[in-house]
Coordinates of C-alpha atoms and ligand atoms in Angstrom, one line a residue:
Chain R
M1 CA 18.3 85.9 -177.5
M2 CA 16.7 88.1 -174.9
A3 CA 13.5 86.1 -175.0
R4 CA 15.5 82.9 -174.4
R5 CA 17.2 84.4 -171.4
R6 CA 13.9 85.6 -170.0
G7 CA 12.4 82.2 -170.7
D8 CA 15.0 80.4 -168.7
L9 CA 15.8 82.9 -166.0
L10 CA 16.8 80.3 -163.4
G11 CA 18.8 78.0 -165.7
L12 CA 16.1 75.3 -165.3
R13 CA 16.8 73.8 -168.6
A14 CA 20.0 72.5 -167.3
A15 CA 18.7 71.5 -163.9
L16 CA 15.5 69.8 -165.0
S17 CA 16.9 68.2 -168.1
D18 CA 16.3 64.8 -166.5
R19 CA 15.9 62.3 -169.3
L20 CA 14.3 59.9 -166.9
L21 CA 11.2 62.0 -166.5
P22 CA 10.0 62.0 -170.1
V23 CA 10.9 58.3 -170.5
L24 CA 9.0 57.2 -167.4
V25 CA 6.0 59.4 -168.2
G26 CA 6.2 58.0 -171.7
A27 CA 6.0 54.4 -170.3
M28 CA 3.1 55.4 -168.1
S29 CA 1.3 56.9 -171.1
F30 CA 1.9 53.7 -173.1
L31 CA 0.2 51.7 -170.4
A32 CA -2.6 54.2 -170.1
A33 CA -3.2 54.1 -173.8
L34 CA -3.5 50.3 -173.6
A35 CA -5.8 50.5 -170.7
V36 CA -8.0 53.0 -172.5
G37 CA -8.0 50.8 -175.6
G38 CA -8.9 47.7 -173.5
A39 CA -11.7 49.5 -171.8
L40 CA -13.2 50.8 -175.1
A41 CA -12.8 47.4 -176.8
C42 CA -14.7 45.8 -173.9
A43 CA -17.4 48.4 -174.2
T44 CA -17.7 47.9 -178.0
L45 CA -17.7 44.1 -177.9
A46 CA -20.1 44.1 -174.9
A47 CA -22.5 46.4 -176.7
S48 CA -22.6 44.3 -179.8
W49 CA -22.8 40.9 -177.9
Q50 CA -25.3 42.2 -175.4
G51 CA -27.6 43.5 -178.1
D52 CA -27.6 40.1 -179.9
T53 CA -28.0 38.0 -176.7
E54 CA -30.5 40.2 -175.0
A55 CA -32.8 40.2 -178.0
A56 CA -32.9 36.5 -178.6
L57 CA -36.3 35.0 -177.6
T58 CA -37.1 31.3 -177.6
I59 CA -40.6 30.0 -177.0
Q60 CA -41.3 26.3 -176.4
V61 CA -44.9 25.1 -176.8
P62 CA -45.4 21.5 -175.5
Q63 CA -48.1 19.4 -177.1
P64 CA -48.4 22.0 -179.9
N65 CA -51.3 20.2 -181.7
D66 CA -53.6 19.8 -178.6
P67 CA -56.5 22.2 -178.3
D68 CA -55.7 25.5 -176.6
A69 CA -57.2 26.8 -173.4
A70 CA -60.1 28.5 -175.2
N71 CA -60.7 25.3 -177.2
D72 CA -60.4 27.5 -180.3
G73 CA -57.7 25.8 -182.5
T74 CA -54.3 24.3 -181.6
R75 CA -52.1 25.6 -178.8
L76 CA -49.4 26.4 -181.4
A77 CA -51.8 28.6 -183.4
A78 CA -52.9 30.3 -180.2
V79 CA -49.3 31.2 -179.3
Q80 CA -48.6 32.3 -182.8
R81 CA -51.7 34.6 -182.8
A82 CA -50.6 36.1 -179.5
L83 CA -47.0 36.7 -180.8
A84 CA -48.3 38.2 -184.1
V85 CA -50.2 41.0 -182.3
N86 CA -47.4 41.8 -179.8
P87 CA -45.5 44.8 -181.2
D88 CA -42.4 43.9 -179.1
V89 CA -41.9 40.5 -180.8
Q90 CA -40.5 40.5 -184.3
G91 CA -39.3 38.0 -186.9
E92 CA -41.0 35.0 -185.2
A93 CA -40.3 31.7 -187.0
I94 CA -41.2 28.1 -186.2
M95 CA -38.1 25.9 -186.1
S96 CA -38.5 23.4 -188.9
E97 CA -38.5 19.7 -188.2
A98 CA -35.2 19.2 -189.9
E99 CA -33.6 21.9 -187.8
M100 CA -35.1 20.4 -184.6
N101 CA -33.7 17.0 -185.6
R102 CA -30.3 18.5 -186.2
L103 CA -30.3 20.1 -182.7
I104 CA -31.4 17.1 -180.8
A105 CA -29.6 14.5 -182.9
P106 CA -26.5 14.5 -180.6
W107 CA -28.7 13.4 -177.7
L108 CA -31.5 11.4 -179.2
G109 CA -30.2 10.0 -182.5
S110 CA -30.8 11.0 -186.0
D111 CA -34.5 10.2 -186.2
A112 CA -36.2 11.5 -183.1
A113 CA -39.7 11.1 -184.5
S114 CA -39.3 7.4 -184.7
L115 CA -38.9 7.3 -180.9
G116 CA -42.5 8.4 -180.6
L117 CA -41.6 11.4 -178.4
S118 CA -43.9 14.3 -178.6
L119 CA -41.5 17.2 -179.1
P120 CA -42.5 20.7 -178.3
A121 CA -42.8 23.2 -181.1
V122 CA -40.0 25.8 -180.9
I123 CA -40.5 29.4 -182.0
T124 CA -37.5 31.8 -182.3
A125 CA -38.0 35.5 -182.4
Q126 CA -36.4 38.9 -181.6
W127 CA -37.5 40.6 -178.4
E128 CA -37.6 44.3 -179.0
G129 CA -39.4 45.3 -175.8
E130 CA -37.8 47.6 -173.2
G131 CA -38.4 45.5 -170.1
S132 CA -38.4 41.8 -169.5
A133 CA -40.5 39.3 -171.3
D134 CA -42.3 38.1 -168.1
E135 CA -45.6 39.6 -169.1
L136 CA -45.5 37.9 -172.5
A137 CA -44.7 34.6 -170.7
T138 CA -47.8 34.9 -168.5
Q139 CA -50.0 35.7 -171.5
L140 CA -48.7 32.8 -173.5
Q141 CA -49.2 30.4 -170.6
Q142 CA -52.8 31.4 -170.4
A143 CA -53.3 30.6 -174.0
S144 CA -51.3 27.4 -173.8
P145 CA -50.4 26.1 -170.4
G146 CA -46.8 24.9 -170.1
T147 CA -45.4 27.3 -172.7
L148 CA -41.9 28.4 -171.8
V149 CA -40.4 31.8 -172.8
K150 CA -36.6 32.3 -172.6
T151 CA -34.7 35.5 -173.3
G152 CA -31.0 36.1 -173.4
A153 CA -31.3 38.5 -170.5
I154 CA -29.3 36.3 -168.1
W155 CA -26.4 36.1 -170.6
A156 CA -26.6 39.7 -171.2
Q157 CA -26.3 40.3 -167.5
R158 CA -23.2 38.1 -167.3
V159 CA -21.6 39.9 -170.2
A160 CA -22.4 43.3 -168.6
A161 CA -20.9 42.1 -165.3
L162 CA -17.7 41.0 -167.1
T163 CA -17.5 44.2 -169.0
T164 CA -17.9 46.3 -165.8
S165 CA -15.2 44.4 -164.0
L166 CA -12.8 44.7 -166.9
Q167 CA -13.5 48.4 -167.1
A168 CA -12.9 48.8 -163.4
C169 CA -9.5 47.1 -163.9
A170 CA -8.7 49.6 -166.7
L171 CA -9.7 52.5 -164.5
A172 CA -7.6 51.1 -161.7
V173 CA -4.6 50.9 -164.1
L174 CA -5.2 54.5 -165.2
L175 CA -5.3 55.6 -161.6
V176 CA -2.1 53.8 -160.7
V177 CA -0.4 55.1 -163.8
A178 CA -1.4 58.7 -163.0
L179 CA -0.1 58.3 -159.5
V180 CA 3.2 56.9 -160.6
A181 CA 3.5 59.7 -163.2
A182 CA 2.8 62.3 -160.4
A183 CA 5.4 60.6 -158.2
V184 CA 8.0 60.7 -161.0
V185 CA 7.4 64.4 -161.6
A186 CA 7.6 65.1 -157.8
V187 CA 10.9 63.3 -157.5
A188 CA 12.4 65.0 -160.6
T189 CA 11.1 68.4 -159.3
R190 CA 12.6 67.8 -155.9
S191 CA 16.0 66.9 -157.4
G192 CA 15.8 70.0 -159.5
L193 CA 15.1 72.1 -156.4
A194 CA 18.0 70.6 -154.5
Q195 CA 20.3 71.3 -157.5
L196 CA 19.1 74.9 -157.7
R197 CA 18.8 75.5 -154.0
E198 CA 21.2 78.5 -153.9
T199 CA 19.7 80.0 -157.0
I200 CA 16.2 79.8 -155.6
D201 CA 17.4 81.2 -152.2
T202 CA 18.9 84.1 -154.1
V203 CA 15.9 84.7 -156.4
H204 CA 13.6 84.5 -153.5
G205 CA 15.7 87.1 -151.7
L206 CA 15.5 89.3 -154.8
G207 CA 11.7 89.3 -154.4
A208 CA 10.5 86.5 -156.7
L209 CA 7.0 85.4 -155.8
D210 CA 6.4 81.8 -154.9
S211 CA 4.1 81.7 -158.0
D212 CA 7.0 82.9 -160.2
I213 CA 9.3 80.2 -159.1
A214 CA 6.7 77.4 -159.0
G215 CA 5.4 78.6 -162.4
R216 CA 8.9 78.2 -164.0
F217 CA 9.2 74.6 -162.7
A218 CA 5.6 73.8 -163.7
T219 CA 6.1 75.1 -167.2
R220 CA 9.2 73.0 -167.6
A221 CA 7.4 69.9 -166.2
I222 CA 4.5 70.5 -168.7
W223 CA 6.9 70.3 -171.6
L224 CA 8.8 67.3 -170.3
A225 CA 5.6 65.4 -169.5
L226 CA 4.0 66.4 -172.8
G227 CA 6.9 65.2 -174.8
G228 CA 7.3 61.9 -172.9
S229 CA 3.6 61.2 -173.0
A230 CA 3.3 62.0 -176.7
G231 CA 6.1 59.5 -177.4
G232 CA 4.6 56.8 -175.3
T233 CA 1.1 57.3 -176.7
L234 CA 2.4 57.2 -180.3
L235 CA 4.3 53.9 -179.6
A236 CA 1.0 52.5 -178.2
L237 CA -1.0 53.2 -181.4
P238 CA 0.4 50.4 -183.6
M239 CA -0.3 48.1 -180.6
L240 CA -3.9 49.3 -180.4
A241 CA -4.4 49.0 -184.1
W242 CA -3.2 45.4 -183.9
L243 CA -5.6 44.7 -181.0
A244 CA -8.4 46.3 -183.0
W245 CA -7.6 44.1 -185.9
L246 CA -7.7 41.0 -183.7
A247 CA -11.0 42.0 -182.3
A248 CA -12.5 42.8 -185.7
P249 CA -14.1 39.4 -186.4
F250 CA -16.0 39.7 -183.1
T251 CA -17.4 43.1 -183.5
G252 CA -18.4 42.8 -187.1
P253 CA -17.0 44.5 -190.2
A254 CA -19.3 47.4 -189.8
R255 CA -17.7 48.6 -186.6
L256 CA -14.1 47.9 -187.2
G257 CA -12.8 48.0 -190.7
G258 CA -9.2 48.3 -191.9
F259 CA -6.0 48.2 -190.0
F260 CA -6.0 51.8 -188.9
N261 CA -9.7 52.0 -188.5
L262 CA -9.6 52.4 -184.7
P263 CA -12.9 53.1 -182.9
P264 CA -13.7 56.8 -183.0
A265 CA -13.9 57.1 -179.2
L266 CA -10.3 55.8 -179.0
L267 CA -9.2 58.4 -181.6
V268 CA -10.6 61.0 -179.3
L269 CA -9.4 59.7 -175.9
V270 CA -5.9 58.7 -176.8
P271 CA -4.7 62.1 -177.9
L272 CA -6.1 63.4 -174.5
L273 CA -3.5 61.3 -172.7
P274 CA -0.5 63.7 -173.3
G275 CA -2.8 66.5 -172.2
M276 CA -3.6 64.6 -169.0
A277 CA 0.2 64.0 -168.5
A278 CA 0.9 67.7 -168.9
L279 CA -1.8 68.6 -166.4
I280 CA -0.4 66.0 -163.9
G281 CA 3.1 67.5 -164.5
W282 CA 1.9 71.0 -164.0
V283 CA -0.1 70.4 -160.8
T284 CA 2.5 68.1 -159.2
A285 CA 5.4 70.6 -159.9
Q286 CA 3.3 73.5 -158.6
L287 CA 2.5 71.7 -155.3
T288 CA 6.0 70.3 -154.9
V289 CA 7.7 73.7 -155.4
R290 CA 5.2 75.6 -153.3
G291 CA 5.5 73.1 -150.5
W292 CA 9.3 73.4 -150.7
L293 CA 9.3 77.2 -150.7
R294 CA 7.5 77.2 -147.4
H295 CA 10.9 76.5 -145.8
L296 CA 12.1 79.9 -147.0
P297 CA 11.3 83.0 -144.9
Chain G
M1 CA 12.2 104.1 -142.5
V2 CA 13.8 101.2 -140.6
R3 CA 12.8 100.7 -137.0
F4 CA 13.8 98.0 -134.5
E5 CA 12.2 97.8 -131.1
D6 CA 13.8 95.3 -128.6
V7 CA 14.6 92.8 -131.3
W8 CA 16.1 89.4 -130.4
L9 CA 17.3 86.8 -132.9
R10 CA 18.1 83.2 -132.1
Y11 CA 19.1 80.9 -134.8
R12 CA 17.1 77.7 -135.0
H13 CA 19.0 74.6 -133.9
A14 CA 21.2 76.8 -131.8
D15 CA 21.4 75.7 -128.1
R16 CA 19.3 77.5 -125.5
A17 CA 22.2 79.1 -123.6
P18 CA 21.9 82.9 -123.5
E19 CA 25.1 83.1 -125.6
A20 CA 23.2 81.4 -128.5
E21 CA 21.3 84.7 -129.1
A22 CA 22.8 86.3 -132.2
L23 CA 21.1 89.6 -131.4
R24 CA 19.9 90.8 -128.0
G25 CA 17.4 93.6 -127.4
I26 CA 18.3 95.7 -130.4
S27 CA 16.5 99.1 -130.8
F28 CA 17.3 101.8 -133.3
E29 CA 15.7 103.8 -136.1
I30 CA 17.0 105.0 -139.5
E31 CA 15.0 107.9 -141.0
D32 CA 14.0 107.8 -144.7
G33 CA 17.0 108.8 -146.8
G34 CA 19.4 108.2 -143.9
F35 CA 22.8 106.6 -144.0
R36 CA 24.3 104.3 -141.3
W37 CA 27.5 102.5 -141.0
L38 CA 27.2 99.2 -139.1
T39 CA 30.4 98.2 -137.4
G40 CA 31.6 95.7 -134.9
P41 CA 34.0 92.8 -134.6
S42 CA 33.6 89.6 -136.6
G43 CA 30.7 87.5 -135.1
A44 CA 29.2 90.5 -133.4
G45 CA 25.9 90.0 -135.3
K46 CA 26.2 92.5 -138.3
T47 CA 25.1 90.0 -140.9
S48 CA 22.3 88.8 -138.6
L49 CA 21.0 92.3 -138.2
L50 CA 21.0 92.9 -141.9
K51 CA 19.2 89.6 -142.6
L52 CA 16.4 90.8 -140.4
I53 CA 16.2 94.0 -142.4
Y54 CA 16.1 92.3 -145.8
L55 CA 13.5 89.8 -144.5
A56 CA 15.7 86.7 -144.6
E57 CA 15.2 85.8 -140.9
H58 CA 12.3 86.2 -138.4
P59 CA 13.1 87.7 -135.0
A60 CA 12.5 85.6 -131.9
R61 CA 11.1 88.7 -130.2
G62 CA 10.6 92.4 -130.8
R63 CA 9.1 94.6 -133.5
I64 CA 10.6 95.4 -136.9
E65 CA 9.3 98.0 -139.3
I66 CA 10.7 98.2 -142.8
L67 CA 9.7 100.9 -145.4
G68 CA 6.4 101.4 -143.5
S69 CA 5.5 97.6 -143.2
R70 CA 5.5 95.6 -139.9
A71 CA 7.6 92.6 -140.9
A72 CA 5.6 90.2 -138.8
R73 CA 2.3 91.3 -140.2
I74 CA 2.8 90.9 -143.9
T75 CA 1.8 88.0 -146.2
R76 CA 4.4 86.0 -148.2
R77 CA 3.4 88.0 -151.3
E78 CA 3.7 91.3 -149.6
A79 CA 7.1 90.2 -148.2
A80 CA 8.3 89.4 -151.8
L81 CA 7.1 92.8 -153.1
L82 CA 8.8 94.5 -150.2
R83 CA 12.1 92.6 -151.0
R84 CA 12.0 94.1 -154.5
R85 CA 12.3 97.6 -152.9
I86 CA 15.3 96.5 -150.9
G87 CA 18.7 96.2 -152.6
V88 CA 21.0 93.7 -151.0
V89 CA 24.8 93.3 -151.4
Y90 CA 25.5 89.9 -149.8
Q91 CA 28.7 89.2 -148.1
D92 CA 29.2 86.2 -150.3
F93 CA 27.8 87.9 -153.4
R94 CA 25.3 85.2 -154.3
L95 CA 25.6 85.6 -158.1
L96 CA 23.8 82.9 -160.1
P97 CA 26.7 80.8 -161.6
Q98 CA 24.7 79.8 -164.7
L99 CA 24.0 83.4 -165.8
D100 CA 26.5 85.9 -167.2
A101 CA 27.2 89.3 -165.7
Y102 CA 24.5 91.1 -167.7
D103 CA 21.8 88.6 -166.8
N104 CA 22.8 88.6 -163.2
V105 CA 22.4 92.3 -163.0
A106 CA 19.2 92.2 -165.0
L107 CA 17.6 89.7 -162.7
P108 CA 15.8 92.0 -160.2
M109 CA 14.3 94.1 -163.1
R110 CA 13.2 91.0 -164.9
L111 CA 11.6 89.6 -161.7
A112 CA 9.7 93.0 -161.6
R113 CA 8.7 92.4 -165.2
R114 CA 10.2 95.6 -166.6
S115 CA 10.4 95.8 -170.4
E116 CA 13.6 94.5 -172.0
A117 CA 14.3 98.0 -173.4
Q118 CA 14.3 99.4 -169.9
V119 CA 16.4 96.5 -168.6
R120 CA 19.0 97.1 -171.3
A121 CA 19.2 100.8 -170.6
D122 CA 19.5 100.5 -166.9
V123 CA 21.8 97.5 -166.8
D124 CA 24.2 99.1 -169.3
E125 CA 24.3 102.3 -167.3
I126 CA 24.9 100.6 -164.0
L127 CA 27.6 98.3 -165.5
R128 CA 29.4 101.4 -166.8
W129 CA 29.2 102.8 -163.3
V130 CA 30.9 99.9 -161.7
G131 CA 33.4 99.8 -164.6
L132 CA 32.4 96.4 -166.0
A133 CA 30.7 97.4 -169.2
H134 CA 33.3 95.3 -171.1
R135 CA 32.6 92.1 -169.0
L136 CA 28.9 91.8 -169.9
H137 CA 29.1 88.2 -171.1
A138 CA 31.5 86.8 -168.5
R139 CA 30.1 84.3 -166.0
P140 CA 30.8 84.7 -162.3
D141 CA 33.5 82.0 -162.3
E142 CA 35.3 84.0 -165.0
L143 CA 35.4 87.1 -162.9
S144 CA 37.8 88.1 -160.1
G145 CA 36.5 88.5 -156.5
G146 CA 36.5 92.2 -156.9
E147 CA 34.6 92.0 -160.2
Q148 CA 32.1 89.7 -158.7
Q149 CA 31.5 92.1 -155.9
R150 CA 31.0 94.9 -158.3
I151 CA 28.4 92.8 -160.2
A152 CA 26.7 92.1 -156.9
I153 CA 26.6 95.8 -156.1
A154 CA 25.2 96.6 -159.6
R155 CA 22.5 94.0 -159.1
A156 CA 21.6 95.5 -155.7
V157 CA 21.1 99.0 -157.1
V158 CA 19.9 98.5 -160.6
A159 CA 16.2 98.5 -159.7
R160 CA 16.6 101.8 -157.7
P161 CA 15.7 100.4 -154.3
K162 CA 14.3 102.5 -151.5
L163 CA 16.6 100.8 -149.1
L164 CA 20.1 99.6 -149.8
V165 CA 21.7 97.0 -147.5
A166 CA 25.3 96.2 -148.1
D167 CA 27.3 93.5 -146.1
E168 CA 31.0 94.3 -146.2
P169 CA 30.8 95.5 -149.8
T170 CA 34.4 96.7 -150.0
G171 CA 35.8 93.5 -148.6
N172 CA 37.3 92.5 -152.0
L173 CA 37.9 95.9 -153.4
D174 CA 41.1 98.0 -153.6
N175 CA 41.1 101.6 -152.4
E176 CA 40.2 103.1 -155.7
Q177 CA 37.3 100.7 -156.3
A178 CA 36.1 101.2 -152.7
E179 CA 36.2 105.0 -153.4
R180 CA 34.1 104.5 -156.6
L181 CA 31.7 102.4 -154.7
M182 CA 31.2 105.0 -152.0
L183 CA 30.6 107.6 -154.8
L184 CA 27.8 105.4 -156.2
I185 CA 26.3 104.7 -152.8
T186 CA 26.3 108.3 -151.6
A187 CA 24.9 109.4 -154.9
L188 CA 22.0 107.0 -154.4
N189 CA 21.6 108.2 -150.9
K190 CA 21.4 111.8 -152.0
L191 CA 18.6 110.7 -154.4
G192 CA 16.6 109.4 -151.4
T193 CA 17.7 105.8 -150.9
T194 CA 18.1 104.8 -147.3
V195 CA 21.5 103.1 -146.8
I196 CA 23.0 100.8 -144.3
V197 CA 26.5 99.4 -144.8
A198 CA 28.2 96.9 -142.6
T199 CA 32.0 97.3 -142.8
H200 CA 35.4 96.6 -141.2
N201 CA 37.0 99.3 -143.2
T202 CA 37.8 102.0 -140.5
A203 CA 39.5 104.2 -143.0
L204 CA 36.4 104.4 -145.1
V205 CA 34.2 105.1 -142.0
E206 CA 36.5 108.0 -141.2
R207 CA 36.5 109.4 -144.7
Y208 CA 32.7 109.3 -144.8
P209 CA 31.6 110.4 -141.3
F210 CA 28.0 109.1 -141.3
P211 CA 26.2 108.0 -138.1
R212 CA 27.3 104.6 -136.9
L213 CA 25.5 101.6 -135.3
S214 CA 28.0 99.5 -133.5
L215 CA 27.5 95.8 -132.3
E216 CA 29.3 93.7 -129.8
H217 CA 28.2 90.2 -128.9
G218 CA 24.8 90.8 -130.3
R219 CA 24.2 94.0 -128.4
L220 CA 24.0 97.5 -129.8
V221 CA 26.8 99.4 -128.0
H222 CA 26.8 102.6 -130.0
D223 CA 24.2 104.6 -132.0
G224 CA 25.0 107.9 -133.4
Ligands
ADP301 N1 22.9 80.5 -139.8 C1 23.4 80.5 -138.6 N2 23.1 79.5 -137.7 C2 23.6 79.6 -136.5 N3 24.3 80.5 -136.0 C3 24.7 81.6 -136.8 C4 24.2 81.6 -138.1 N4 24.7 82.8 -138.7 C5 25.4 83.4 -137.8 N5 25.4 82.7 -136.6 C6 26.0 83.1 -135.4 O1 25.5 84.3 -135.0 C7 26.5 85.2 -134.5 C8 26.6 86.5 -135.3 O2 27.0 86.2 -136.6 P1 27.0 87.2 -137.8 O3 25.7 87.9 -137.8 O4 27.4 86.5 -139.0 O5 28.2 88.2 -137.3 P2 29.0 89.2 -138.2 O6 28.4 89.4 -139.5 O7 29.1 90.5 -137.3 O8 30.4 88.7 -138.3 C9 27.8 84.4 -134.6 O9 28.0 83.8 -133.3 C10 27.5 83.3 -135.6 O10 28.2 82.1 -135.2
MG302 MG1 29.0 89.2 -141.4

């Protein structure tokens, strides 16, 4: 009984009972959770796609059966020797004639060989080097002039640019959402101050410190923001789980499993949102009240 | 000690004509443990002078010293701590409507973070003194004007202030209650509290012949 009175010395519970504050903060948290989920999904998908694309290496050897530059066997054999000793190149395989035919059939008809074209040999492999494959390309061209080396780097760059811009959007959403939450808390606090104007005048006159008064409002704001935000975040979880389920085929079963198998980073970040909301509530209420108290002598 | 030296007060937003000065060139001194009546017709500036003493207004000019502190020289925090040593009975009581009588009286002690046991002991004692021990749980709107005034007085003295400032504290009291109040105030004064009481009640001033500060149109016209 006494503890309750002490806890609510100013009757703030009645003045700051504003149902709008938790509801709006909850809505902001809902949006923030989706933004965080989106940003993380981007990062996960991008990481998996980028890995695959970046590593893909395609090597075309024209006139594969002509002698090589050193006159030491066929050009194809020279390229294969060079690839075999390069530690950055793994899993090289010559594309079979059947596979080549399947790939070019849409353009050249089903039996390209009958056209008498001399098709290049195509070797696919995985690039596991750190940097670009330019050096490899120079080396292969020396062994077999006209050899082309293509990596997925350009695609990887495009995926990376897309991811970065999507993440920037998510960050902008988070910022706007945080600002709106702060504005909501500031408005609610100001209305509470106006309602309690005489009480605060009196308590100030009785020797309450600015920090006493601001602290009481800030504590109240923490609980309201925390409650609202927890609600909003909880409501966002099924939505996030559904999105994760939609994304599962793209990221592979190893990364996203069952319905509630959200990415671990999300499970860490999303519970932080109510904490952030509480912090925003506390800081905003403190600043608002202290600013307002400056009008008192 | 309370000391005023050539103090002027002009309310903000008041027009600049000389008549807009609520207080004009006030100088006086109240020694530690002293008692002063503050008299003068309505509008003379009594409340204004008390507001300067309990740090609710800043003077336009002049020097004010309260309990050893220069009012113009202290930080906000120091001002708050100084206010805790000044008990104030406001002319309009200023009880918190959402709190009951007990919690209103307990407020200064709780702001000073006294223990609940101490709060209980002191609040019970002072409520008995003002004769309202049976009205602990009444809210201000359930109390009569006289009862509210007694609660306001209890709140002003519960934390044993060094300086007690009362603005027309007997305004809503009958003679017997006014008499009780004067017993309480003079008892505190004897224990060392400096007291200044603004009043219209000439009978009371005659029965308790303490020195008197008298205001007219914002000027001090009598001191002694
Ligand atoms: N807050 C205020 N703003 C402007 N003028 C005020 C204010 N309070 C008092 N006054 C003016 O200051 C003068 C002194 O008032 P006050 O100190 O209340 O007198 P008293 O308490 O002796 O009746 C009066 O003329 C009054 O109108
Ligand atoms: Mg007055």
